[in-house]
Amino acid sequence: MKFFADTAEIDDIKELAATGLLDGVTTNPSLIAKSGRDFMEVTKEICGLTDGPVSAEVVALDHATMMKEAEVLRKIADNVCIKVPLTIDGLQTCKALSEDGTMVNVTLCFSANQALLAAKAGATFISPFVGRHDDNGSNGMDLIRDIRTIYDNYLFDTEILVASVRHSTHVLESALIGADVMTAPPAVIKGLFKHILTDKGIEGFMADWEKTGQSIV
Ligand code: E4P
C-alpha cells in the first residue's frame, strides 16, 4: 500500500521523505492556502522532494479552462499528477489528459458510481473522501469496499487513493480492504509508527543494557 502525505508543508514532507516510506504527496486549494506559499513555487519544491506523484488541483470548473490549467501545471515537473473534481467537466478533462499520458487524480468522490465513472474516464487515481463521508453520517469504509469490488470485477487499473483520512483505523481498514494508496495528514502518518508498548519496551531494554556497561560502537 502506498502512503502519500496530504499536505503542502515542506518541513513535514522532508521529514516523511527521510523515512524512505513516502510514496507521493497530495495537495488541494485549501492546503495551498494554509501553507501561505505561491502555488506554482511550492508545488515545484514538493515535486523535488519525492519521486512519486504530486497531486496539484485545477481550480477551473469548465473543461476548456481545466485543460489550460492542466497544461500549465504539468510543466512544473514530470511527477505532477493533475487533480480534477468529480464533475462532468472534470471527467471530460480526466479522459483527455489520461489519453495523452498524463497522470490524473479524480477528487471529491463520494459514491461508488462516481468511482466507476472515473475509472471509465481513465483516472490514474480515484480519491474517495472517507472522513468527510463519515462526518456526513455514512460509513466511508463501505464506500472503499464497494469501489474495490467494482474495480476488481472489471479489472480497472485505476488506483483507489483513500483520502480525507483522519485516524489510524482509516489506514488499517483501507489496508485490509486492499486500497492501493492512502493519503493522510503528516500527524496521522507519524502516529502509525507509535505504540505505547514499543516505547515501554525500549525503556526496559535501555535500562537493562546500561547495567551491562557495554557499548556496540
Ligand atoms: C485529498 O486529496 C484531499 O486533499 C484530502 O484528503 C481532504 O481531506 P479533508 O477532508 O481532511 O480536508
Coordinates of N, CA and C and ligand atoms in Angstrom, one line a residue:
M1 N 0.9 -1.2 0.0 CA 0.0 0.0 0.0 C 0.9 1.2 0.0
K2 N 0.6 2.2 -0.9 CA 1.4 3.4 -1.0 C 0.9 4.4 0.0
F3 N 1.8 5.2 0.6 CA 1.5 6.2 1.5 C 1.8 7.6 0.9
F4 N 0.8 8.4 0.8 CA 1.0 9.8 0.3 C 0.8 10.7 1.5
A5 N 1.5 11.9 1.5 CA 1.3 12.9 2.6 C 0.3 13.9 2.0
D6 N -0.7 14.2 2.8 CA -1.8 15.1 2.4 C -1.5 16.5 3.0
T7 N -0.5 17.2 2.3 CA -0.1 18.5 2.9 C 0.7 19.3 1.9
A8 N 0.9 20.6 2.1 CA 1.8 21.4 1.3 C 2.9 22.0 2.2
E9 N 3.1 21.4 3.4 CA 4.1 21.9 4.3 C 5.4 21.2 4.0
I10 N 6.4 22.0 3.6 CA 7.7 21.4 3.1 C 8.4 20.7 4.2
D11 N 8.4 21.2 5.5 CA 9.2 20.5 6.5 C 8.6 19.2 6.8
D12 N 7.3 19.1 6.9 CA 6.7 17.8 7.1 C 7.0 16.8 6.0
I13 N 7.0 17.3 4.8 CA 7.2 16.3 3.6 C 8.7 15.9 3.7
K14 N 9.6 16.8 4.0 CA 11.0 16.4 4.1 C 11.2 15.4 5.2
E15 N 10.5 15.6 6.3 CA 10.7 14.6 7.5 C 10.2 13.2 7.1
L16 N 9.0 13.2 6.4 CA 8.5 11.9 6.0 C 9.3 11.3 4.9
A17 N 9.8 12.1 4.0 CA 10.6 11.6 2.8 C 11.8 10.9 3.4
A18 N 12.4 11.5 4.4 CA 13.6 10.9 5.0 C 13.5 9.5 5.5
T19 N 12.2 9.1 5.9 CA 12.0 7.7 6.4 C 12.1 6.7 5.2
G20 N 12.0 7.2 4.0 CA 12.1 6.3 2.9 C 10.7 5.6 2.6
L21 N 9.7 6.0 3.4 CA 8.4 5.3 3.3 C 7.3 6.2 2.6
L22 N 7.7 7.3 2.1 CA 6.8 8.2 1.5 C 6.7 8.0 0.0
D23 N 5.5 7.7 -0.5 CA 5.4 7.4 -2.0 C 4.8 8.5 -2.8
G24 N 4.5 9.6 -2.2 CA 3.9 10.7 -3.0 C 3.3 11.8 -2.1
V25 N 2.7 12.8 -2.7 CA 2.1 13.9 -1.9 C 0.8 14.3 -2.6
T26 N -0.2 14.7 -1.8 CA -1.4 15.2 -2.4 C -1.6 16.6 -1.8
T27 N -2.1 17.6 -2.7 CA -2.4 18.9 -2.2 C -3.8 19.2 -2.7
N28 N -4.4 20.3 -2.2 CA -5.6 20.8 -2.7 C -5.6 22.3 -2.4
P29 N -6.6 23.1 -3.0 CA -6.5 24.5 -2.8 C -6.5 25.0 -1.3
S30 N -7.2 24.2 -0.5 CA -7.2 24.6 0.9 C -5.8 24.4 1.6
L31 N -5.2 23.3 1.2 CA -3.8 23.1 1.8 C -2.8 24.1 1.3
I32 N -3.0 24.5 0.0 CA -2.1 25.5 -0.6 C -2.3 26.8 0.2
A33 N -3.6 27.2 0.4 CA -3.9 28.4 1.1 C -3.3 28.4 2.5
K34 N -3.4 27.2 3.2 CA -2.9 27.1 4.6 C -1.4 27.3 4.6
S35 N -0.7 26.8 3.5 CA 0.8 26.9 3.5 C 1.2 28.4 3.4
G36 N 0.3 29.2 2.8 CA 0.7 30.6 2.6 C 1.7 30.8 1.5
R37 N 2.0 29.8 0.7 CA 3.0 29.8 -0.3 C 2.4 30.1 -1.7
D38 N 3.2 30.5 -2.7 CA 2.8 30.6 -4.1 C 2.6 29.2 -4.6
F39 N 1.4 28.9 -5.2 CA 1.0 27.6 -5.7 C 2.1 26.9 -6.6
M40 N 2.5 27.6 -7.6 CA 3.5 27.1 -8.6 C 4.8 26.8 -7.9
E41 N 5.2 27.7 -7.0 CA 6.5 27.6 -6.4 C 6.6 26.4 -5.4
V42 N 5.5 26.4 -4.5 CA 5.5 25.3 -3.5 C 5.3 23.9 -4.2
T43 N 4.5 23.9 -5.3 CA 4.3 22.6 -5.9 C 5.7 22.1 -6.6
K44 N 6.4 23.0 -7.1 CA 7.7 22.6 -7.7 C 8.6 22.1 -6.6
E45 N 8.6 22.8 -5.5 CA 9.5 22.4 -4.4 C 9.1 21.0 -3.9
I46 N 7.8 20.7 -3.8 CA 7.3 19.4 -3.3 C 7.7 18.3 -4.3
C47 N 7.6 18.6 -5.6 CA 8.0 17.7 -6.7 C 9.4 17.3 -6.6
G48 N 10.3 18.1 -6.0 CA 11.7 17.8 -5.9 C 12.0 17.0 -4.7
L49 N 11.0 16.8 -3.8 CA 11.2 16.1 -2.5 C 10.8 14.6 -2.6
T50 N 10.1 14.3 -3.7 CA 9.6 12.9 -3.8 C 9.7 12.5 -5.3
D51 N 10.0 11.2 -5.6 CA 9.9 10.8 -7.0 C 8.5 10.4 -7.3
G52 N 7.7 10.2 -6.3 CA 6.3 9.8 -6.5 C 5.4 10.9 -7.0
P53 N 4.1 10.6 -7.3 CA 3.2 11.6 -7.8 C 2.9 12.7 -6.8
V54 N 2.8 13.9 -7.3 CA 2.4 15.0 -6.5 C 1.1 15.6 -7.1
S55 N 0.0 15.5 -6.4 CA -1.3 16.0 -7.0 C -1.4 17.5 -6.8
A56 N -1.7 18.1 -8.0 CA -1.9 19.6 -8.0 C -3.2 19.8 -8.6
E57 N -4.1 20.5 -7.9 CA -5.5 20.6 -8.3 C -5.8 21.8 -9.2
V58 N -6.6 21.5 -10.3 CA -7.1 22.6 -11.1 C -8.2 23.4 -10.3
V59 N -8.4 24.6 -10.6 CA -9.4 25.4 -9.9 C -10.6 25.8 -10.8
A60 N -10.4 25.6 -12.1 CA -11.5 26.0 -13.0 C -12.6 24.9 -12.9
L61 N -13.8 25.4 -13.3 CA -14.9 24.4 -13.2 C -15.4 23.9 -14.6
D62 N -14.9 24.6 -15.7 CA -15.3 24.1 -17.0 C -14.1 23.4 -17.7
H63 N -14.4 22.5 -18.6 CA -13.4 21.6 -19.2 C -12.3 22.4 -19.9
A64 N -12.7 23.4 -20.7 CA -11.7 24.1 -21.5 C -10.7 24.8 -20.6
T65 N -11.1 25.5 -19.6 CA -10.2 26.1 -18.7 C -9.4 25.1 -17.8
M66 N -10.0 24.0 -17.5 CA -9.3 23.0 -16.8 C -8.1 22.5 -17.6
M67 N -8.4 22.3 -18.9 CA -7.3 21.8 -19.8 C -6.2 22.9 -19.9
K68 N -6.5 24.1 -19.9 CA -5.5 25.2 -19.9 C -4.7 25.2 -18.6
E69 N -5.4 25.0 -17.5 CA -4.7 25.0 -16.2 C -3.8 23.7 -16.1
A70 N -4.3 22.6 -16.6 CA -3.5 21.4 -16.6 C -2.2 21.5 -17.4
E71 N -2.3 22.2 -18.5 CA -1.2 22.4 -19.4 C -0.1 23.2 -18.6
V72 N -0.5 24.2 -17.8 CA 0.5 24.9 -17.0 C 1.0 24.0 -15.9
L73 N 0.2 23.3 -15.2 CA 0.6 22.5 -14.0 C 1.5 21.4 -14.4
R74 N 1.2 20.7 -15.6 CA 2.0 19.6 -15.9 C 3.4 19.9 -16.3
K75 N 3.7 21.2 -16.6 CA 5.0 21.6 -17.0 C 5.9 21.8 -15.7
I76 N 5.3 21.8 -14.5 CA 6.0 22.0 -13.3 C 7.1 21.0 -13.1
A77 N 6.7 19.7 -13.3 CA 7.7 18.6 -13.1 C 7.1 17.3 -13.7
D78 N 7.9 16.3 -14.0 CA 7.4 15.1 -14.6 C 6.5 14.3 -13.6
N79 N 6.7 14.5 -12.3 CA 5.8 13.7 -11.4 C 4.6 14.5 -10.9
V80 N 4.2 15.5 -11.6 CA 2.9 16.2 -11.3 C 1.7 15.3 -11.8
C81 N 0.7 15.2 -10.9 CA -0.5 14.4 -11.2 C -1.6 15.5 -11.2
I82 N -2.3 15.6 -12.2 CA -3.4 16.7 -12.3 C -4.6 16.2 -11.6
K83 N -5.0 17.0 -10.6 CA -6.2 16.6 -9.8 C -7.4 17.4 -10.3
V84 N -8.5 16.6 -10.6 CA -9.7 17.3 -11.1 C -10.9 16.8 -10.3
P85 N -11.9 17.7 -10.2 CA -13.0 17.3 -9.4 C -13.9 16.3 -10.1
L86 N -14.7 15.5 -9.3 CA -15.6 14.5 -9.9 C -16.9 15.2 -10.4
T87 N -16.8 15.9 -11.5 CA -17.9 16.5 -12.2 C -17.9 16.1 -13.7
I88 N -18.9 16.4 -14.4 CA -18.8 16.0 -15.8 C -17.6 16.7 -16.5
D89 N -17.4 18.0 -16.3 CA -16.3 18.6 -16.9 C -14.9 18.0 -16.4
G90 N -14.9 17.7 -15.1 CA -13.7 17.1 -14.5 C -13.4 15.8 -15.2
L91 N -14.4 15.0 -15.4 CA -14.2 13.6 -16.0 C -13.8 13.8 -17.5
Q92 N -14.4 14.8 -18.1 CA -14.1 15.0 -19.5 C -12.6 15.4 -19.6
T93 N -12.1 16.2 -18.7 CA -10.7 16.6 -18.6 C -9.9 15.4 -18.3
C94 N -10.3 14.5 -17.4 CA -9.6 13.3 -17.0 C -9.4 12.5 -18.2
K95 N -10.4 12.3 -19.0 CA -10.3 11.4 -20.2 C -9.3 12.0 -21.2
A96 N -9.4 13.3 -21.4 CA -8.5 13.9 -22.4 C -7.0 13.8 -21.9
L97 N -6.8 14.1 -20.6 CA -5.5 14.1 -20.1 C -4.9 12.7 -20.0
S98 N -5.7 11.7 -19.6 CA -5.2 10.4 -19.4 C -4.9 9.8 -20.8
E99 N -5.7 10.1 -21.8 CA -5.4 9.6 -23.2 C -4.1 10.2 -23.7
D100 N -3.7 11.3 -23.1 CA -2.5 12.0 -23.5 C -1.3 11.5 -22.7
G101 N -1.5 10.5 -21.8 CA -0.4 10.0 -21.0 C -0.1 10.8 -19.7
T102 N -1.0 11.7 -19.3 CA -0.9 12.5 -18.1 C -1.5 11.8 -16.9
M103 N -0.9 11.8 -15.7 CA -1.5 11.2 -14.5 C -2.6 12.1 -14.1
V104 N -3.7 11.4 -13.7 CA -4.9 12.2 -13.2 C -5.4 11.6 -11.9
N105 N -5.7 12.5 -11.0 CA -6.3 12.1 -9.7 C -7.7 12.7 -9.7
V106 N -8.7 11.9 -9.7 CA -10.1 12.4 -9.6 C -10.5 12.5 -8.1
T107 N -10.8 13.8 -7.7 CA -11.0 14.0 -6.3 C -12.5 14.3 -6.0
L108 N -12.8 14.3 -4.7 CA -14.1 14.6 -4.2 C -15.1 13.5 -4.6
C109 N -14.7 12.2 -4.5 CA -15.6 11.1 -4.8 C -16.3 10.7 -3.5
F110 N -17.6 10.6 -3.7 CA -18.5 10.2 -2.5 C -19.4 9.0 -2.8
S111 N -19.3 8.5 -4.0 CA -20.2 7.3 -4.3 C -19.4 6.3 -5.2
A112 N -19.8 5.0 -5.1 CA -19.2 4.0 -5.9 C -19.5 4.2 -7.4
N113 N -20.6 4.8 -7.7 CA -20.9 5.0 -9.2 C -20.0 6.1 -9.7
Q114 N -19.7 7.1 -8.9 CA -18.8 8.2 -9.3 C -17.4 7.6 -9.6
A115 N -17.0 6.6 -8.7 CA -15.7 5.9 -8.9 C -15.7 5.1 -10.2
L116 N -16.8 4.5 -10.5 CA -17.0 3.7 -11.7 C -16.8 4.7 -12.9
L117 N -17.4 5.8 -12.9 CA -17.2 6.8 -14.0 C -15.8 7.3 -14.1
A118 N -15.1 7.5 -13.0 CA -13.7 7.9 -13.0 C -12.8 6.9 -13.7
A119 N -13.1 5.6 -13.3 CA -12.3 4.5 -13.9 C -12.5 4.5 -15.4
K120 N -13.8 4.6 -15.8 CA -14.1 4.6 -17.3 C -13.4 5.8 -18.0
A121 N -13.2 6.9 -17.2 CA -12.5 8.1 -17.8 C -11.0 7.9 -17.8
G122 N -10.5 6.8 -17.3 CA -9.1 6.5 -17.4 C -8.3 7.1 -16.2
A123 N -8.9 7.4 -15.1 CA -8.2 8.1 -14.0 C -7.1 7.2 -13.5
T124 N -6.0 7.8 -13.2 CA -4.8 7.1 -12.6 C -5.2 6.7 -11.1
F125 N -5.8 7.7 -10.4 CA -6.2 7.6 -9.0 C -7.7 8.1 -8.9
I126 N -8.4 7.4 -8.0 CA -9.7 7.9 -7.6 C -9.6 8.2 -6.1
S127 N -10.0 9.4 -5.7 CA -9.9 9.8 -4.3 C -11.3 9.8 -3.6
P128 N -11.7 8.7 -3.0 CA -12.9 8.7 -2.1 C -12.5 9.4 -0.8
F129 N -13.4 10.3 -0.3 CA -13.1 11.1 0.9 C -13.8 10.4 2.1
V130 N -13.1 9.5 2.8 CA -13.7 8.7 3.9 C -14.1 9.6 5.1
G131 N -13.2 10.5 5.5 CA -13.5 11.3 6.7 C -14.7 12.1 6.5
R132 N -14.8 12.8 5.4 CA -16.0 13.7 5.1 C -17.2 12.8 5.0
H133 N -17.1 11.6 4.5 CA -18.2 10.7 4.3 C -18.7 10.3 5.7
D134 N -17.8 10.0 6.6 CA -18.2 9.7 8.0 C -18.9 10.9 8.6
D135 N -18.3 12.1 8.4 CA -18.9 13.3 9.0 C -20.4 13.5 8.6
N136 N -20.7 13.0 7.4 CA -22.0 13.2 6.8 C -23.0 12.1 7.2
G137 N -22.5 11.2 8.1 CA -23.4 10.2 8.6 C -23.3 8.9 7.9
S138 N -22.4 8.7 6.9 CA -22.3 7.5 6.2 C -21.0 6.8 6.7
N139 N -20.8 5.6 6.2 CA -19.5 4.9 6.5 C -18.6 4.9 5.3
G140 N -17.5 5.7 5.5 CA -16.6 5.9 4.4 C -15.9 4.6 4.0
M141 N -15.8 3.6 4.9 CA -15.1 2.4 4.6 C -16.0 1.5 3.7
D142 N -17.3 1.6 3.8 CA -18.2 0.8 3.0 C -18.0 1.3 1.5
L143 N -17.8 2.6 1.4 CA -17.5 3.1 0.0 C -16.2 2.5 -0.6
I144 N -15.2 2.4 0.2 CA -13.9 1.8 -0.3 C -14.1 0.4 -0.7
R145 N -14.9 -0.3 0.2 CA -15.2 -1.8 -0.1 C -15.9 -1.9 -1.5
D146 N -16.9 -1.1 -1.7 CA -17.7 -1.1 -2.9 C -16.8 -0.8 -4.1
I147 N -16.0 0.2 -4.0 CA -15.1 0.6 -5.1 C -14.1 -0.6 -5.4
R148 N -13.6 -1.2 -4.4 CA -12.6 -2.3 -4.6 C -13.3 -3.4 -5.4
T149 N -14.6 -3.7 -5.0 CA -15.3 -4.8 -5.6 C -15.5 -4.5 -7.1
I150 N -16.0 -3.3 -7.4 CA -16.3 -2.9 -8.8 C -15.0 -2.9 -9.6
Y151 N -13.9 -2.3 -9.1 CA -12.7 -2.2 -9.9 C -12.2 -3.7 -10.1
D152 N -12.3 -4.5 -9.1 CA -11.8 -5.9 -9.3 C -12.7 -6.7 -10.3
N153 N -14.1 -6.4 -10.3 CA -15.0 -7.0 -11.2 C -14.6 -6.8 -12.7
Y154 N -14.1 -5.6 -12.9 CA -13.9 -5.2 -14.3 C -12.4 -5.0 -14.6
L155 N -11.6 -5.4 -13.7 CA -10.1 -5.3 -13.8 C -9.7 -3.8 -14.2
F156 N -10.3 -2.8 -13.6 CA -9.9 -1.4 -13.9 C -8.5 -1.3 -13.2
D157 N -7.6 -0.6 -13.8 CA -6.3 -0.3 -13.1 C -6.2 1.0 -12.4
T158 N -7.3 1.7 -12.4 CA -7.4 3.0 -11.6 C -7.1 2.6 -10.1
E159 N -6.2 3.4 -9.5 CA -5.8 3.0 -8.1 C -6.7 3.7 -7.1
I160 N -7.2 3.0 -6.1 CA -8.0 3.6 -5.1 C -7.1 4.3 -4.1
L161 N -7.3 5.6 -4.0 CA -6.5 6.5 -3.2 C -7.4 7.0 -2.0
V162 N -7.3 6.4 -0.9 CA -8.2 6.7 0.2 C -7.8 8.1 0.7
A163 N -8.7 9.0 0.7 CA -8.4 10.4 1.1 C -9.3 10.8 2.2
S164 N -9.0 12.0 2.8 CA -9.8 12.6 3.9 C -9.6 11.6 5.1
V165 N -8.4 11.0 5.2 CA -8.1 10.1 6.3 C -7.9 10.9 7.6
R166 N -8.5 10.4 8.7 CA -8.5 11.2 9.9 C -7.7 10.5 11.0
H167 N -7.6 9.1 11.0 CA -7.0 8.4 12.1 C -6.5 7.1 11.6
S168 N -5.8 6.4 12.5 CA -5.1 5.1 12.1 C -6.1 4.0 11.7
T169 N -7.3 4.1 12.3 CA -8.3 3.0 11.9 C -8.6 3.1 10.4
H170 N -8.7 4.3 9.9 CA -9.0 4.5 8.5 C -7.9 3.8 7.7
V171 N -6.6 4.0 8.1 CA -5.5 3.4 7.4 C -5.6 1.9 7.5
L172 N -5.8 1.3 8.7 CA -5.9 -0.1 8.9 C -7.0 -0.7 8.0
E173 N -8.2 -0.1 8.1 CA -9.3 -0.7 7.3 C -9.0 -0.6 5.8
S174 N -8.4 0.5 5.4 CA -8.1 0.6 3.9 C -7.1 -0.5 3.5
A175 N -6.2 -0.8 4.3 CA -5.2 -1.8 4.0 C -5.9 -3.2 4.0
L176 N -6.8 -3.4 4.9 CA -7.5 -4.7 5.0 C -8.4 -4.9 3.7
I177 N -9.0 -3.8 3.3 CA -9.8 -3.9 2.1 C -9.0 -4.1 0.8
G178 N -7.8 -3.6 0.9 CA -6.9 -3.7 -0.3 C -6.9 -2.4 -1.1
A179 N -7.1 -1.3 -0.5 CA -6.9 0.0 -1.2 C -5.5 0.1 -1.7
D180 N -5.3 0.8 -2.8 CA -3.9 0.9 -3.3 C -3.0 1.9 -2.6
V181 N -3.7 3.0 -2.3 CA -2.9 4.2 -1.7 C -3.8 4.8 -0.6
M182 N -3.1 5.4 0.4 CA -3.9 6.3 1.3 C -3.1 7.6 1.4
T183 N -3.8 8.7 1.5 CA -3.2 10.0 1.7 C -3.7 10.5 3.1
A184 N -2.7 10.9 3.9 CA -3.1 11.4 5.3 C -2.3 12.5 5.7
P185 N -2.8 13.3 6.6 CA -2.0 14.4 7.2 C -0.8 13.8 7.8
P186 N 0.3 14.6 7.8 CA 1.6 14.1 8.4 C 1.4 13.5 9.8
A187 N 0.6 14.2 10.7 CA 0.4 13.7 12.1 C -0.2 12.3 12.1
V188 N -1.1 12.0 11.2 CA -1.7 10.7 11.2 C -0.6 9.7 10.8
I189 N 0.2 10.0 9.8 CA 1.3 9.1 9.3 C 2.3 8.8 10.4
K190 N 2.7 9.9 11.1 CA 3.7 9.8 12.2 C 3.1 9.0 13.3
G191 N 1.8 9.1 13.5 CA 1.2 8.3 14.6 C 1.2 6.8 14.4
L192 N 1.3 6.4 13.1 CA 1.3 5.0 12.8 C 2.6 4.3 13.3
F193 N 3.7 5.0 13.5 CA 4.9 4.4 14.0 C 4.8 4.1 15.5
K194 N 3.9 4.8 16.2 CA 3.9 4.7 17.6 C 3.0 3.6 18.2
H195 N 3.5 3.0 19.3 CA 2.7 2.2 20.2 C 3.3 2.3 21.6
I196 N 2.5 2.4 22.6 CA 2.9 2.5 24.0 C 3.8 1.4 24.4
L197 N 3.5 0.2 23.9 CA 4.3 -1.0 24.3 C 5.7 -1.0 23.7
T198 N 5.8 -0.3 22.5 CA 7.1 -0.2 21.9 C 8.0 0.7 22.7
D199 N 7.4 1.9 23.1 CA 8.1 2.8 24.0 C 8.5 2.2 25.3
K200 N 7.6 1.5 25.9 CA 7.9 0.8 27.2 C 9.0 -0.2 27.1
G201 N 8.9 -1.0 25.9 CA 9.9 -2.0 25.7 C 11.3 -1.4 25.5
I202 N 11.4 -0.3 24.8 CA 12.7 0.3 24.6 C 13.2 0.8 25.9
E203 N 12.3 1.4 26.7 CA 12.7 1.9 28.0 C 13.3 0.8 28.9
G204 N 12.7 -0.4 28.9 CA 13.2 -1.5 29.7 C 14.5 -2.0 29.1
F205 N 14.6 -2.2 27.8 CA 15.8 -2.7 27.2 C 17.0 -1.7 27.5
M206 N 16.7 -0.4 27.4 CA 17.8 0.6 27.6 C 18.3 0.5 29.1
A207 N 17.3 0.4 30.0 CA 17.7 0.3 31.4 C 18.6 -0.9 31.7
D208 N 18.2 -2.0 31.1 CA 19.0 -3.3 31.3 C 20.3 -3.2 30.6
W209 N 20.4 -2.6 29.4 CA 21.6 -2.5 28.7 C 22.6 -1.7 29.4
E210 N 22.2 -0.6 30.0 CA 23.0 0.3 30.8 C 23.7 -0.5 31.9
K211 N 23.0 -1.4 32.5 CA 23.6 -2.2 33.6 C 24.8 -3.0 33.1
T212 N 24.8 -3.4 31.9 CA 25.9 -4.3 31.4 C 27.2 -3.5 31.2
G213 N 27.1 -2.2 31.1 CA 28.3 -1.3 31.0 C 28.9 -1.4 29.6
Q214 N 28.3 -2.1 28.7 CA 28.9 -2.3 27.3 C 28.4 -1.3 26.3
S215 N 29.1 -1.2 25.2 CA 28.7 -0.4 24.1 C 28.9 -1.1 22.7
I216 N 28.1 -0.9 21.7 CA 28.3 -1.6 20.5 C 29.3 -0.8 19.6
V217 N 29.2 0.5 19.6 CA 30.2 1.3 18.8 C 31.0 2.2 19.7
Ligands
E4P1 C1 -7.2 14.5 -0.8 O1 -6.6 14.6 -1.8 C2 -7.6 15.7 -0.1 O2 -6.6 16.7 -0.1 C3 -7.9 15.5 1.4 O3 -7.6 14.1 1.8 C4 -9.0 16.1 2.0 O4 -9.1 15.8 3.4 P1 -10.0 16.6 4.4 O5 -11.4 16.1 4.3 O6 -9.4 16.3 5.7 O7 -9.9 18.1 4.0

